[in-house]
Coordinates of C-alpha atoms and ligand atoms in Angstrom, one line a residue:
A1 CA 92.1 104.1 92.4
K2 CA 90.9 107.8 92.5
E3 CA 92.9 110.9 92.1
N4 CA 92.7 113.0 94.9
G5 CA 92.9 116.8 94.9
G6 CA 96.9 116.9 94.8
G7 CA 96.7 114.8 91.6
S8 CA 98.3 111.8 93.4
V9 CA 96.9 108.4 93.4
S10 CA 95.2 107.4 96.7
L11 CA 95.4 103.7 97.5
Y12 CA 92.6 103.6 99.9
S13 CA 89.9 105.4 98.1
D14 CA 87.7 102.7 97.0
G15 CA 86.7 99.1 98.3
D16 CA 86.0 97.6 94.8
I17 CA 87.8 94.8 92.9
E18 CA 90.1 97.3 91.3
H19 CA 91.4 98.4 94.7
A20 CA 92.1 94.7 95.6
E21 CA 94.0 94.0 92.3
E22 CA 96.1 97.2 92.9
L23 CA 97.2 96.1 96.4
F24 CA 97.9 92.8 95.1
G25 CA 100.0 94.5 92.4
L26 CA 101.9 96.6 94.9
E27 CA 102.5 93.8 97.1
R28 CA 104.1 92.0 94.1
D29 CA 106.1 94.8 93.1
L30 CA 107.3 95.6 96.7
T31 CA 108.3 92.0 97.1
A32 CA 110.5 92.5 94.1
A33 CA 111.6 96.0 95.1
V34 CA 112.9 94.4 98.6
K35 CA 114.8 91.8 96.8
N36 CA 116.3 94.3 94.3
D37 CA 117.4 96.6 96.8
E38 CA 115.2 99.5 95.8
I39 CA 114.5 100.1 99.4
E40 CA 116.6 103.1 100.2
M41 CA 117.4 104.4 103.7
Y42 CA 116.9 108.1 104.5
L43 CA 118.2 110.0 107.5
Q44 CA 116.9 112.6 109.4
G45 CA 118.8 114.2 112.4
Q46 CA 117.9 114.6 116.0
F47 CA 119.3 117.8 118.1
N48 CA 119.5 118.4 121.5
G49 CA 118.5 121.5 123.3
R50 CA 121.8 123.5 122.2
G51 CA 121.2 122.5 118.5
D52 CA 123.9 119.7 118.6
L53 CA 123.4 116.8 116.5
I54 CA 123.1 113.7 118.5
G55 CA 121.8 111.1 116.2
A56 CA 119.1 110.3 113.2
E57 CA 116.1 108.3 112.5
A58 CA 116.4 106.0 109.5
L59 CA 113.3 106.4 107.3
A60 CA 112.4 103.9 104.3
R61 CA 112.1 105.1 100.7
W62 CA 111.0 103.0 97.8
L63 CA 113.2 104.0 94.9
H64 CA 110.6 102.9 92.3
P65 CA 112.6 102.5 88.6
S66 CA 109.7 104.2 86.8
D67 CA 107.2 105.8 89.6
G68 CA 110.1 107.5 91.4
M69 CA 110.4 107.9 95.3
I70 CA 107.6 106.2 97.1
P71 CA 107.1 107.3 100.7
P72 CA 106.5 104.7 103.5
D73 CA 102.6 105.8 104.0
K74 CA 102.3 104.0 100.7
F75 CA 103.9 100.7 101.5
V76 CA 104.7 100.0 104.9
S77 CA 101.1 99.0 105.8
I78 CA 100.9 96.6 102.7
A79 CA 104.2 94.9 103.7
E80 CA 102.7 94.8 107.4
R81 CA 100.1 92.3 106.0
S82 CA 102.6 89.6 105.6
D83 CA 106.3 88.6 106.4
L84 CA 107.4 91.1 103.7
I85 CA 107.4 93.8 106.6
I86 CA 110.3 91.5 108.3
Q87 CA 112.2 91.7 105.1
L88 CA 111.9 95.3 104.6
D89 CA 112.8 95.9 108.3
R90 CA 115.7 93.6 107.9
K91 CA 116.9 95.5 104.9
M92 CA 116.7 98.7 107.1
L93 CA 118.7 97.3 109.8
Q94 CA 121.4 96.4 107.3
H95 CA 121.7 99.7 106.1
A96 CA 121.7 101.1 109.6
A97 CA 124.6 98.4 110.7
S98 CA 126.9 99.9 107.9
C99 CA 126.1 103.4 108.4
L100 CA 126.8 103.0 112.3
A101 CA 130.0 101.1 111.4
N102 CA 131.1 104.2 109.3
W103 CA 130.2 106.7 112.0
Q104 CA 131.8 104.5 114.7
A105 CA 135.2 104.3 112.7
K106 CA 135.3 107.9 112.9
D107 CA 134.6 108.0 116.6
L108 CA 131.2 109.6 116.3
N109 CA 128.8 108.4 118.9
Y110 CA 125.5 109.4 117.2
T111 CA 122.5 107.1 117.8
L112 CA 120.8 105.7 114.8
S113 CA 117.0 105.0 115.3
V114 CA 115.3 102.4 113.3
N115 CA 111.5 101.6 112.9
I116 CA 110.7 98.1 113.9
S117 CA 107.1 96.5 112.9
P118 CA 105.4 94.3 115.7
R119 CA 105.6 91.3 113.3
Y120 CA 109.6 91.5 113.2
F121 CA 109.6 92.5 116.9
R122 CA 108.0 89.4 118.0
S123 CA 109.9 87.0 115.9
K124 CA 112.1 84.6 117.4
Q125 CA 115.0 85.3 115.1
L126 CA 115.3 89.3 115.7
K127 CA 118.1 88.9 118.5
A128 CA 120.4 86.5 116.5
E129 CA 119.8 88.6 113.1
L130 CA 120.8 91.7 114.9
E131 CA 124.1 90.2 116.4
A132 CA 124.9 88.7 113.0
M133 CA 124.2 91.8 111.0
F134 CA 126.1 94.0 113.2
A135 CA 129.0 91.7 113.7
A136 CA 129.3 91.4 109.6
A137 CA 129.2 95.1 109.5
N138 CA 131.7 95.6 112.1
A139 CA 129.5 97.7 113.9
N140 CA 128.5 98.2 117.7
L141 CA 125.0 97.8 118.7
R142 CA 125.2 100.3 121.5
G143 CA 124.5 102.9 118.6
L144 CA 121.2 101.4 117.8
V145 CA 117.7 102.5 119.0
L146 CA 114.7 100.5 118.1
E147 CA 111.4 102.3 117.6
V148 CA 108.3 100.4 118.5
T149 CA 104.8 101.5 118.7
E150 CA 101.9 100.9 121.2
R151 CA 100.5 98.6 118.7
L152 CA 102.8 96.0 120.2
F153 CA 100.9 96.0 123.5
I154 CA 97.5 94.5 122.2
D155 CA 99.3 91.2 122.5
D156 CA 100.8 89.6 125.6
M157 CA 102.8 92.0 127.3
H158 CA 104.8 89.6 129.2
D159 CA 106.4 88.4 126.0
V160 CA 107.1 92.0 124.8
I161 CA 108.8 92.7 128.1
K162 CA 110.9 89.5 127.7
Q163 CA 112.0 90.4 124.2
M164 CA 112.8 93.9 125.0
S165 CA 114.9 92.7 128.0
T166 CA 117.0 90.2 126.0
I167 CA 117.6 92.6 123.3
S168 CA 118.4 95.4 125.8
K169 CA 121.4 93.3 127.0
L170 CA 123.0 93.5 123.7
G171 CA 123.1 97.2 124.5
V172 CA 120.2 98.1 122.1
Q173 CA 118.1 100.9 123.3
F174 CA 114.2 101.2 122.7
A175 CA 111.9 104.1 121.8
L176 CA 108.3 104.3 122.3
D177 CA 107.1 105.9 118.9
D178 CA 104.0 108.0 118.4
F179 CA 103.4 107.8 122.3
G180 CA 99.9 108.8 123.2
T181 CA 98.3 108.1 119.7
G182 CA 97.5 104.3 119.9
Y183 CA 96.7 102.0 122.7
S184 CA 98.1 104.0 125.8
S185 CA 98.1 102.7 129.2
L186 CA 100.2 104.2 131.8
A187 CA 100.3 101.1 133.6
Y188 CA 102.6 99.2 131.1
L189 CA 104.8 102.2 130.9
Q190 CA 106.7 101.6 134.0
R191 CA 107.3 97.9 133.4
L192 CA 108.8 98.3 130.0
P193 CA 112.7 98.6 129.6
I194 CA 112.5 101.5 127.3
H195 CA 114.7 104.6 127.0
E196 CA 113.0 107.0 125.2
L197 CA 109.5 108.4 124.4
K198 CA 108.8 110.0 121.0
I199 CA 106.1 112.7 121.0
D200 CA 104.0 112.3 117.6
K201 CA 103.8 115.4 115.3
S202 CA 100.2 115.5 115.9
F203 CA 100.9 117.1 119.4
T204 CA 103.8 119.0 118.6
Q205 CA 102.2 120.8 115.6
G206 CA 100.0 122.8 117.7
L207 CA 103.1 124.3 119.8
P208 CA 103.4 126.9 121.1
K209 CA 100.0 128.6 120.8
N210 CA 97.4 125.6 120.9
Q211 CA 96.7 125.1 124.7
R212 CA 95.6 121.8 124.2
A213 CA 98.8 120.7 122.2
V214 CA 101.0 122.5 125.0
S215 CA 98.9 120.4 127.8
M216 CA 99.6 117.1 125.7
V217 CA 103.2 117.8 125.4
N218 CA 103.7 119.1 129.0
M219 CA 102.0 115.8 130.2
I220 CA 104.2 113.6 128.1
T221 CA 107.1 115.4 128.9
A222 CA 106.3 115.1 132.8
I223 CA 105.8 111.3 132.3
A224 CA 109.1 110.9 130.7
R225 CA 111.0 112.9 133.1
N226 CA 109.4 110.9 136.1
L227 CA 110.5 107.6 134.3
E228 CA 113.8 109.1 133.2
L229 CA 113.3 108.6 129.7
R230 CA 114.7 110.6 127.0
I231 CA 112.1 112.8 125.2
V232 CA 112.2 113.4 121.4
A233 CA 109.7 115.5 119.8
E234 CA 108.7 114.8 115.9
G235 CA 107.3 117.4 113.6
I236 CA 109.3 120.5 114.6
E237 CA 108.9 122.8 111.7
T238 CA 109.0 126.4 113.2
S239 CA 111.6 128.4 115.4
A240 CA 108.9 128.8 117.9
Q241 CA 108.5 125.0 118.1
A242 CA 112.1 124.5 118.4
E243 CA 112.6 127.4 121.3
Y244 CA 109.6 125.6 123.1
C245 CA 111.5 122.1 122.9
E246 CA 115.1 123.8 123.7
D247 CA 113.4 125.3 126.9
Q248 CA 111.9 122.1 127.8
H249 CA 115.1 120.1 127.3
I250 CA 113.2 118.0 124.6
I251 CA 115.5 116.4 121.7
I252 CA 114.2 117.9 118.5
Q253 CA 113.6 116.0 115.2
G254 CA 111.8 117.9 112.3
Y255 CA 112.0 120.0 109.0
Y256 CA 113.2 123.2 110.8
F257 CA 116.6 121.7 111.5
D258 CA 116.8 118.8 108.9
R259 CA 114.8 117.1 106.5
P260 CA 115.0 113.3 105.6
Q261 CA 117.5 112.8 103.0
P262 CA 119.4 110.0 101.3
Q263 CA 122.2 108.7 103.8
D264 CA 125.1 109.6 101.4
K265 CA 123.9 113.2 101.2
W266 CA 123.0 113.4 104.9
N267 CA 126.6 112.2 105.7
R268 CA 128.1 114.9 103.3
K269 CA 125.9 117.6 105.0
W270 CA 126.5 116.5 108.8
L271 CA 129.9 114.6 109.0
K272 CA 132.1 117.4 108.0
Ligands
C2E301 P1 107.3 107.8 112.1 O1 108.1 106.8 112.6 O2 106.4 108.6 113.2 O3 108.4 108.8 111.3 C1 108.2 110.2 111.4 C2 107.6 110.7 110.2 O4 107.4 112.2 110.2 C3 108.4 110.7 108.9 O5 107.5 110.5 107.7 C4 109.1 112.0 108.6 O6 109.5 112.1 107.5 C5 108.2 112.8 109.2 N1 108.7 114.1 109.7 C6 109.7 114.4 110.2 N2 109.7 115.8 110.4 C7 108.7 116.4 109.9 C8 108.3 117.6 110.1 O7 108.7 118.6 110.4 N3 107.0 117.8 109.3 C9 106.2 116.8 108.8 N4 105.0 117.1 108.3 N5 106.7 115.5 109.1 C10 107.8 115.3 109.4 P2 107.8 109.2 106.8 O8 109.3 109.2 106.6 O9 106.9 109.4 105.5 O10 107.3 107.8 107.5 C11 106.2 107.6 107.8 C12 106.0 106.4 108.6 O11 106.3 105.3 108.0 C13 106.9 106.5 109.9 O12 106.4 107.4 111.0 C14 106.8 105.0 110.3 O13 106.0 104.7 111.2 C15 106.8 104.2 109.1 N6 108.2 103.8 108.6 C16 109.2 104.7 107.9 N7 110.5 103.7 107.7 C17 109.8 102.7 108.1 C18 110.8 101.3 108.2 O14 111.9 101.2 107.8 N8 110.0 100.2 108.9 C19 108.9 100.4 109.5 N9 108.4 99.4 109.9 N10 108.1 101.5 109.3 C20 108.6 102.8 108.7
CA302 CA1 109.6 106.4 114.0
CA303 CA1 105.1 105.7 113.4
CA304 CA1 105.2 109.9 114.2

């Protein structure tokens, strides 16, 4: 691998044998990490237009015994090459179930959003596993939001809609993540049983000055409103960006209000 400017090692710098070996090594280490519970759940709060906390997104972190904390950009795509991603996403759902059980026992009705890769979403076991995991943790599935991306829709839409409808009946909600960055077709949107659109940070970071960013966010917001979907903006870092979202009644997720942090630390901060 090559050192990039920041001094960190970039995984995708060359396409040589060394690169393949590194990927293989990483895949092997990650397999062990998932088994050994080195995958931790970080939480980042979501806030409504009045600045009230309404929920959180669960974000995976790999706590490597010698390399320290590894962010998902470095390992999710490797996990997605095989069923390893199913094991990883399943671990995150288990963390989420026990977290929601804790909130619900305190009568807090915050939602918890979990990222689900296409491979796990499509699998036949997902519904039964959700029910089993939440029953075991004594958690209500009504607090759960599953975040899926447009990558799902390159396959058979019919199966995707069927799976979503079946799982929705458990009380689980669906969010369409990174909306507008992938394969976007407005035609499918009206057919999907989803509850939320998430605006990617590539759109929100130009707010409020960049006219193209404003146009994109306004367009996505208009679509979501027409379809009566909740709207969450990612990557809100400044007071001006937060104000823009508050004025538009867009739910805010970003460093401005809350940075992702380990769940115990997050709970201490937000559940007084
Ligand atoms: P995502 O689902 O789009 O998650 C939002 C990303 O934006 C997170 O990056 C979050 O830390 C980051 N973020 C939040 N607020 C701000 C901000 O104000 N400024 C900036 N610059 N960034 C902000 P993170 O945690 O590195 O996760 C990257 C991606 O990895 C996620 O993007 C998601 O696609 C994937 N991912 C994370 N956890 C899981 C998981 O458990 N399962 C799966 N399948 N994918 C995951
Ligand atoms: Ca997400
Ligand atoms: Ca994403
Ligand atoms: Ca995103």
